[in-house]
Coordinates of C-alpha atoms in Angstrom, one line a residue:
M625 CA 94.2 93.1 111.6
I626 CA 95.1 93.3 107.9
T627 CA 98.5 91.8 108.7
V628 CA 96.8 88.9 110.5
I629 CA 94.4 88.3 107.7
L630 CA 97.2 88.3 105.0
M631 CA 99.4 86.0 107.1
V632 CA 96.7 83.5 107.9
S633 CA 95.5 83.4 104.3
A634 CA 99.1 82.8 103.0
I635 CA 99.7 80.1 105.6
I636 CA 96.5 78.3 104.6
C637 CA 97.4 78.4 100.9
W638 CA 100.9 77.3 101.7
S639 CA 99.5 74.3 103.7
V640 CA 97.2 73.3 100.8
V641 CA 99.9 73.5 98.2
W642 CA 102.3 71.6 100.4
A643 CA 99.8 68.8 101.1
T644 CA 99.0 68.6 97.4
Y645 CA 102.5 68.4 95.9
K646 CA 104.6 66.8 98.6
P647 CA 102.9 63.4 98.3
Q648 CA 103.6 63.3 94.5
A649 CA 107.0 61.8 95.2
K650 CA 105.2 58.6 96.3
Y651 CA 104.1 55.9 93.9
N652 CA 100.3 55.9 94.1
K653 CA 97.6 54.5 91.8
G654 CA 100.2 53.7 89.2
M655 CA 101.6 57.2 89.1
L656 CA 104.7 59.0 90.2
F657 CA 104.8 62.8 89.8
A658 CA 101.5 62.5 87.8
V659 CA 103.2 60.1 85.2
M660 CA 101.8 56.7 84.7
L661 CA 104.5 54.1 85.4
P662 CA 104.7 50.3 85.8
E663 CA 105.5 49.2 89.3
H664 CA 108.9 47.7 88.3
A665 CA 110.0 51.2 87.2
M666 CA 110.3 52.2 90.9
E667 CA 113.5 50.1 91.0
H668 CA 115.3 52.2 88.4
E669 CA 118.2 54.2 89.8
E670 CA 117.3 57.4 87.9
I671 CA 113.8 57.3 89.5
A672 CA 115.5 57.4 92.9
R673 CA 117.6 60.3 91.8
I674 CA 114.6 62.3 90.5
R675 CA 112.9 61.7 93.8
Q676 CA 115.9 62.9 95.8
R677 CA 116.3 66.1 93.6
F678 CA 112.6 66.8 94.1
R679 CA 112.8 66.6 97.9
Q680 CA 115.9 69.0 97.9
Q681 CA 114.2 71.5 95.5
F682 CA 111.0 71.3 97.5
F683 CA 112.8 72.0 100.7
R684 CA 114.5 75.1 99.2
A685 CA 111.2 76.3 97.8
N686 CA 109.6 76.1 101.2
S687 CA 112.6 78.0 102.7
W688 CA 112.2 80.8 100.2
V689 CA 108.4 81.0 100.9
A690 CA 109.0 81.3 104.7
I691 CA 111.6 84.0 104.3
T692 CA 109.6 86.1 101.8
L693 CA 106.4 85.7 103.8
G694 CA 108.0 87.3 106.8
L695 CA 108.3 90.6 104.9
V696 CA 104.5 90.8 104.9
A697 CA 104.7 91.4 108.7
V698 CA 107.6 93.8 108.3
L699 CA 105.5 96.1 106.0
H700 CA 102.6 96.4 108.5
L701 CA 103.1 100.1 108.9
W702 CA 102.6 100.7 105.1
T703 CA 99.3 98.9 104.4
A704 CA 99.0 99.7 100.7
Y705 CA 102.5 98.4 99.9
Q706 CA 101.9 95.5 102.2
V707 CA 98.9 94.3 100.3
I708 CA 100.6 94.9 96.9
Y709 CA 103.6 92.9 98.1
S710 CA 101.2 90.2 99.2
L711 CA 99.6 90.0 95.8
I712 CA 103.1 89.8 94.1
W713 CA 104.1 87.2 96.7
Y714 CA 101.2 84.9 95.8
F715 CA 102.2 84.8 92.2
G716 CA 105.8 84.1 93.1
F717 CA 104.7 81.5 95.7
F718 CA 102.7 79.4 93.3
F719 CA 105.5 79.5 90.7
V720 CA 108.2 78.6 93.2
M721 CA 106.3 75.9 95.0
I722 CA 105.1 74.1 91.8
A723 CA 108.5 74.4 90.0
P724 CA 110.0 71.3 91.7
F725 CA 107.0 69.2 90.7
R726 CA 107.2 70.5 87.1
H727 CA 110.8 69.6 86.9
A728 CA 110.2 66.1 88.4
F729 CA 107.3 65.5 86.0
R730 CA 109.3 66.4 82.9
Q731 CA 112.3 64.3 84.0
T732 CA 110.1 61.3 84.9
L733 CA 108.2 61.6 81.6
A734 CA 111.5 61.8 79.6
L735 CA 112.8 58.7 81.4
K736 CA 109.6 56.9 80.7
R737 CA 109.9 57.5 77.0
E738 CA 113.5 56.6 77.0
Q739 CA 112.8 53.3 78.8
G740 CA 109.6 52.6 76.8
W741 CA 107.5 52.3 80.0
F742 CA 104.0 52.5 78.6
I743 CA 100.8 51.3 80.3
G744 CA 97.7 50.1 78.4
S745 CA 96.9 52.1 75.3
K746 CA 97.3 55.8 74.6
Q747 CA 93.7 56.3 73.4
V748 CA 90.9 54.0 74.7
V749 CA 87.4 54.5 73.3
L750 CA 84.7 52.0 74.3
S751 CA 81.3 52.3 72.7
D752 CA 79.5 51.3 75.8
L753 CA 80.7 54.5 77.5
R754 CA 78.0 56.3 75.5
A755 CA 75.6 55.1 78.1
A756 CA 77.5 56.9 80.8
R757 CA 77.3 60.1 78.8
L758 CA 73.6 59.9 77.9
K759 CA 72.0 58.6 81.0
N760 CA 71.6 61.5 83.4
Q761 CA 68.5 60.2 85.3
R762 CA 70.4 60.0 88.5
M763 CA 71.8 63.6 88.3
A764 CA 70.4 66.5 90.1
P765 CA 67.6 68.0 87.9
L766 CA 68.5 71.4 86.6
S767 CA 65.1 72.6 87.8
L768 CA 66.4 72.3 91.4
F769 CA 68.4 75.5 90.8
I770 CA 65.1 77.4 90.9
V771 CA 65.6 77.1 94.7
P772 CA 68.9 79.1 95.0
F773 CA 67.7 81.6 92.4
I774 CA 64.5 82.2 94.4
I775 CA 66.6 82.6 97.6
A776 CA 68.7 85.2 95.9
A777 CA 65.6 87.1 94.7
G778 CA 63.9 86.7 98.0
F779 CA 66.8 88.4 99.8
I780 CA 66.4 91.4 97.5
V781 CA 62.7 91.7 98.2
L782 CA 63.3 91.1 101.9
T783 CA 65.7 94.1 102.2
G784 CA 63.4 96.5 100.4
Q785 CA 65.1 99.7 99.3
K786 CA 68.3 99.1 101.3
W787 CA 70.0 97.4 98.3
Q788 CA 69.2 100.5 96.2
D789 CA 70.5 103.0 98.8
D790 CA 73.6 101.1 100.0
I791 CA 76.1 100.0 97.3
S792 CA 77.6 97.4 99.7
V793 CA 74.3 95.7 100.0
A794 CA 73.8 95.7 96.2
I795 CA 77.3 94.2 95.8
I796 CA 76.5 91.4 98.2
F797 CA 73.4 90.4 96.3
V798 CA 75.2 90.6 92.9
I799 CA 77.9 88.3 94.3
G800 CA 75.2 85.8 95.5
L801 CA 73.5 85.8 92.2
L802 CA 76.7 85.4 90.2
L803 CA 77.8 82.5 92.4
T804 CA 74.4 80.8 91.7
V805 CA 74.9 81.3 88.0
M806 CA 78.4 79.9 88.2
F807 CA 77.3 76.8 90.1
F808 CA 74.5 76.3 87.6
A809 CA 77.0 76.5 84.7
L810 CA 79.3 74.0 86.5
S811 CA 76.3 71.6 86.8
L812 CA 75.7 72.0 83.1
A813 CA 79.3 71.3 82.3
M814 CA 79.4 68.2 84.5
R815 CA 76.8 66.7 82.1
R816 CA 79.5 66.7 79.4
M817 CA 82.4 65.7 81.7
K818 CA 84.8 63.3 80.1
A819 CA 83.7 59.7 80.7
K820 CA 86.6 57.9 82.3
V821 CA 87.6 54.3 81.5
Y822 CA 88.0 52.2 84.7
S823 CA 87.5 48.7 83.5
M824 CA 86.7 46.4 80.6
D825 CA 83.4 45.8 82.4
S826 CA 80.8 48.2 81.1
E827 CA 78.8 48.0 84.3
V828 CA 81.7 49.3 86.3
N829 CA 82.3 52.2 83.9
V830 CA 78.6 53.2 83.9
L831 CA 78.4 52.9 87.7
L832 CA 81.5 55.0 88.5
N833 CA 80.8 57.7 85.8
Q834 CA 77.2 58.1 86.8
S835 CA 78.0 58.2 90.5
R836 CA 80.6 60.9 89.8
R837 CA 78.2 63.1 87.8
R838 CA 75.4 62.6 90.3
M839 CA 77.4 63.6 93.3
L840 CA 79.0 66.6 91.7
S841 CA 75.7 67.9 90.3
Y842 CA 74.2 67.8 93.8
L843 CA 77.4 69.3 95.2
W844 CA 77.0 72.5 93.0
W845 CA 73.3 72.7 93.9
W846 CA 74.0 72.6 97.7
L847 CA 76.9 75.1 97.3
A848 CA 74.6 77.5 95.5
I849 CA 72.2 77.4 98.4
A850 CA 74.9 77.6 101.0
E851 CA 76.6 80.6 99.4
N852 CA 73.3 82.6 99.1
I853 CA 72.8 82.0 102.9
H854 CA 76.4 83.1 103.4
M855 CA 75.7 86.4 101.6
F856 CA 72.6 86.8 103.8
F857 CA 74.8 86.5 107.0
I858 CA 77.2 89.1 105.6
Y859 CA 74.4 91.5 104.8
N860 CA 73.0 91.1 108.4
L861 CA 76.5 91.9 109.8
L862 CA 76.6 95.1 107.8
A863 CA 73.0 96.1 108.6
N864 CA 73.1 95.1 112.3
E865 CA 72.6 98.0 114.7
N866 CA 73.1 95.8 117.8
A867 CA 76.8 95.5 118.6
A868 CA 76.1 92.5 120.9
M869 CA 75.0 90.5 117.8
D870 CA 78.3 91.1 115.9
D871 CA 80.0 88.0 117.3
I872 CA 77.0 85.8 116.3
W873 CA 77.0 87.1 112.7
I874 CA 80.8 86.8 112.4
A875 CA 80.7 83.2 113.7
S876 CA 78.0 82.4 111.2
I877 CA 80.1 83.9 108.4
V878 CA 83.1 81.9 109.4
L879 CA 81.1 78.7 109.6
F880 CA 79.6 79.2 106.1
S881 CA 83.1 80.0 104.8
L882 CA 84.2 76.6 105.9
I883 CA 81.1 74.7 104.6
P884 CA 82.0 74.8 100.9
V885 CA 85.6 73.5 101.6
V886 CA 84.3 70.7 103.8
M887 CA 81.6 69.7 101.3
I888 CA 84.0 69.6 98.4
Y889 CA 86.5 67.6 100.4
L890 CA 83.8 65.1 101.6
V891 CA 82.4 64.6 98.1
Y892 CA 85.7 63.9 96.4
R893 CA 86.8 61.6 99.3
K894 CA 83.6 59.7 98.9
L895 CA 84.2 59.4 95.1
N896 CA 87.7 58.2 95.8
E897 CA 86.5 55.6 98.3
L898 CA 83.8 54.4 95.9
E899 CA 86.3 54.0 93.1
Q900 CA 88.7 52.0 95.3
E901 CA 85.9 49.8 96.6
V902 CA 84.5 49.0 93.1
L903 CA 87.8 48.4 91.4
S904 CA 89.1 46.3 94.3
Q905 CA 86.4 43.8 93.3
D906 CA 87.0 44.1 89.6
D907 CA 89.5 41.8 87.8
K908 CA 89.5 43.7 84.5
P909 CA 90.8 47.2 85.3
V910 CA 91.9 49.3 82.3
Y911 CA 94.9 51.7 82.5
T912 CA 95.2 54.4 79.9
D913 CA 98.4 56.2 79.1
D914 CA 97.7 59.8 78.2
D915 CA 100.7 61.5 79.8
E916 CA 101.3 63.4 76.6
Y917 CA 98.2 65.5 77.2
W918 CA 99.1 66.6 80.7
A919 CA 101.5 69.5 80.3
N920 CA 103.5 70.0 83.4
G921 CA 101.5 67.2 85.1
F922 CA 98.6 69.4 86.1
T923 CA 97.3 71.3 83.0
Y924 CA 95.3 69.3 80.5
H925 CA 95.5 69.9 76.7
N926 CA 93.9 67.2 74.5
P927 CA 92.5 68.3 71.1
Y928 CA 90.9 64.8 70.7
D929 CA 88.8 65.2 73.8
K930 CA 85.8 67.6 73.6
S931 CA 85.3 67.6 77.4
V932 CA 85.8 71.0 78.9
F933 CA 86.4 69.6 82.4
V934 CA 88.3 66.5 83.4
A935 CA 89.3 65.1 86.7
K936 CA 92.7 66.4 88.0
R937 CA 95.7 64.1 88.3
V938 CA 97.1 66.2 91.1
G939 CA 94.8 67.3 94.0
M940 CA 91.0 67.2 94.1
G941 CA 88.5 68.5 91.7
E942 CA 88.4 69.2 88.0
T943 CA 90.7 71.0 85.6
I944 CA 90.1 72.7 82.3
N945 CA 90.9 71.1 78.9
T946 CA 92.7 74.1 77.3
A947 CA 92.5 72.5 73.8
T948 CA 88.7 73.3 73.7
I949 CA 87.3 76.7 72.7
P950 CA 85.3 77.0 76.0
G951 CA 88.4 76.0 77.9
K952 CA 90.5 78.6 76.2
I953 CA 87.8 81.2 76.9
L954 CA 87.7 80.2 80.6
V955 CA 91.4 80.3 81.1
G956 CA 91.7 83.7 79.3
A957 CA 88.9 85.1 81.4
V958 CA 90.5 83.9 84.6
I959 CA 93.9 85.4 83.6
G960 CA 92.2 88.6 82.5
I961 CA 90.1 89.0 85.6
S962 CA 93.1 88.2 87.8
A963 CA 95.3 90.8 86.1
A964 CA 92.5 93.4 86.3
V965 CA 91.9 92.8 90.0
V966 CA 95.6 92.9 90.8
L967 CA 96.3 96.1 88.8
G968 CA 93.0 97.7 90.0
V969 CA 93.6 97.0 93.6
S970 CA 97.2 98.1 93.4
F971 CA 96.2 101.4 91.7
L972 CA 93.5 102.1 94.4
L973 CA 95.8 101.3 97.3
I974 CA 98.7 103.5 96.0
R975 CA 96.2 106.3 95.3
S976 CA 94.8 106.0 98.8
E977 CA 98.3 106.1 100.3
V978 CA 99.4 109.3 98.5
T979 CA 96.0 111.1 98.4
S980 CA 94.4 112.8 101.4
P981 CA 90.7 113.9 101.8
Q982 CA 90.2 117.6 101.6
M983 CA 87.2 119.4 103.2
S984 CA 86.3 122.9 102.0
I985 CA 83.5 125.5 102.2
T986 CA 82.3 126.6 98.7
A987 CA 80.9 130.0 97.7
G988 CA 77.5 128.4 97.5
Q989 CA 77.5 127.7 101.3
R990 CA 78.1 124.0 100.8
I991 CA 80.6 121.7 102.4
E992 CA 82.6 119.5 100.1
V993 CA 84.9 116.6 101.0
S994 CA 87.0 115.7 98.0
Y995 CA 88.4 112.1 97.9
P996 CA 88.4 109.6 95.1
M997 CA 85.4 107.2 95.2
Y998 CA 84.1 108.8 98.4
N999 CA 83.4 112.4 97.5
Y1000 CA 80.7 113.9 99.6
E1001 CA 78.9 117.3 99.8
F1002 CA 76.1 118.8 101.8
D1003 CA 74.5 122.2 102.6
L1004 CA 76.0 124.2 105.4
A1005 CA 72.5 124.6 106.7
A1006 CA 72.1 120.8 107.0
I1007 CA 74.6 120.7 110.0
E1008 CA 72.6 119.9 113.1
Q1009 CA 75.6 119.7 115.5
L1010 CA 79.3 120.7 115.1
E1011 CA 81.9 119.6 117.6
L1012 CA 85.6 119.1 118.0
V1013 CA 86.2 115.7 119.8
D1014 CA 89.1 113.6 120.8
E1015 CA 87.6 110.2 120.2
V1016 CA 85.9 108.3 117.4
P1017 CA 83.6 105.4 118.5
S1018 CA 84.5 101.9 117.4
G1019 CA 82.5 100.3 114.6
R1020 CA 82.9 98.5 111.3
K1021 CA 83.3 99.3 107.6
S1022 CA 80.3 99.2 105.3
N1023 CA 82.0 100.4 102.1
G1024 CA 85.3 102.1 102.4
E1025 CA 89.0 101.9 103.3
A1026 CA 90.3 101.0 106.8
T1027 CA 93.9 100.5 107.7
D1028 CA 96.0 101.0 110.9
K1029 CA 96.6 104.6 109.8
Y1030 CA 93.3 105.9 108.3
A1031 CA 89.6 105.2 107.7
R1032 CA 87.7 106.6 104.8
G1033 CA 84.3 105.9 103.4
H1034 CA 81.0 104.5 104.8
F1035 CA 81.1 103.0 108.3
R1036 CA 78.6 102.0 111.1
L1037 CA 79.8 103.3 114.5
D1038 CA 78.6 102.1 117.8
G1039 CA 75.9 104.4 119.2
L1040 CA 75.9 106.6 116.1
G1041 CA 74.9 104.3 113.2
K1042 CA 75.7 105.4 109.6
T1043 CA 78.8 107.5 109.5
R1044 CA 81.2 108.8 106.9
L1045 CA 84.8 108.8 108.1
Y1046 CA 87.7 110.8 106.6
I1047 CA 90.2 110.5 109.4
Y1048 CA 93.8 109.7 110.3
K1049 CA 93.6 107.3 113.2
N1050 CA 95.1 108.2 116.6
N1051 CA 95.6 111.7 115.4
T1052 CA 93.3 114.0 117.6
P1053 CA 91.3 116.1 117.4
Y1054 CA 88.4 115.2 115.0
I1055 CA 85.7 117.3 113.6
R1056 CA 82.3 115.7 114.3
I1057 CA 79.3 116.8 112.2
K1058 CA 75.8 115.6 112.9
L1059 CA 73.5 115.5 109.8
D1060 CA 70.0 114.2 109.3
G1061 CA 70.3 110.5 110.1
A1062 CA 74.1 110.3 109.8
Y1063 CA 77.4 111.6 111.1
L1064 CA 80.7 112.7 109.6
F1065 CA 84.1 112.7 111.1
Y1066 CA 87.1 114.5 109.6
N1067 CA 90.6 115.5 110.5
D1068 CA 93.8 116.6 108.8
K1069 CA 97.1 115.0 109.2
D1070 CA 98.3 118.2 110.9
P1071 CA 96.2 118.8 114.1
A1072 CA 96.7 122.6 113.7
N1073 CA 94.9 122.5 110.3
T1074 CA 92.0 120.5 111.8
R1075 CA 91.5 123.1 114.5
K1076 CA 91.7 125.9 111.9
L1077 CA 89.1 124.2 109.7
F1078 CA 86.8 123.7 112.6
E1079 CA 86.9 127.4 113.4
Q1080 CA 86.1 128.3 109.8
L1081 CA 83.1 125.9 109.9
E1082 CA 81.9 127.4 113.2
R1083 CA 82.0 130.9 111.8
A1084 CA 80.4 129.9 108.5
S1085 CA 77.6 128.0 110.4
E1086 CA 76.9 130.9 112.7
L1087 CA 76.8 133.4 109.8
N1088 CA 74.4 131.1 108.0
R1089 CA 72.1 130.9 111.0
R1090 CA 72.0 134.7 111.3
N1091 CA 71.1 135.0 107.6

């Protein structure tokens, strides 16, 4: 299952990057490789050579991606190293896939400077654009965000004490709340988005800039609501005791995973269609030449622009102005969090691969299971039933680790409910312990050690009952 998830995720990312950068070799909206060029420049011989080199390099990059992605499937027997390799692959993938575009951008920009192909003016400032910055009447009122915040708080109240007792439930609610805060911050940032010059006609500028702000502000609001509902479906899947309902909850989760992608795509497509419709009827369009601020064609660094977010030249959405202090903080935070996640996940996976749970009986008549993050102990007298079994019921993970080789942590098993697993899969027998309102399964990598431990538990349990 993990192999399928990793492969499908990689293929989706590959498809998105391919669809974003492959079309950059076509002259569109006055740009080639994110460089503003006059139409007659397309007849230059060097432009044709740059295009040809890009296609060759892009083909080689895709070939490299296909070959290296195949190793993810090869490593399916070593889950920890498979995931670590996948994380490394993603970093290499983005670097390799974008490299042909970066080279083409730099070559095209150098040729443009050499030939003197400049369009419009480098810095265009129109006083009437102040109206587009100040008039926010048509934007989504910030007070609307009370709704997703109430939804997030309502889910906490609805679940009662469960979020306090189960860390996985608490994490779900924290994610929902953080997403709401993030979308609220994005809505605030949109109010200071860089006003774009479309035309010498101020009405056209005001119309398009206001429409952009309005649609994006409502987009973030709807996404905040959708993601809170998404978290609610995930919670219900984890808390569901009826296995027959699993398919319904999983289908709901998949649906709400697609909704944000579809919403973002539709909003930006609508904005693009509106821009084309309005400008097609305008006879005074303005083209601004600010290529020098677009490092590599996709990162924006303009110290003269105080906007934190600006519209991308490549792909959909906004990008960060790294010349601003908030922009630098955001980029630094993204890099820092990404590095922490990659290093943290790698450390945990390797530790899980080389560390095995250990169950022991202490002198104080307690049973201890030692394992990082999922240590557990209970009184010997708390054992209600002790068995040696050959099967573990199917179920799902609530908060733990599950690979093709082992399962450790908190699970919900069919017919049993809450269960702690410390097992090597397909490695019978298993020790099954029934406690008050929960079960525990344990086995050693060596079946002989599992049987030996079971006999020790039986003797200790019998002796405890006699005393």
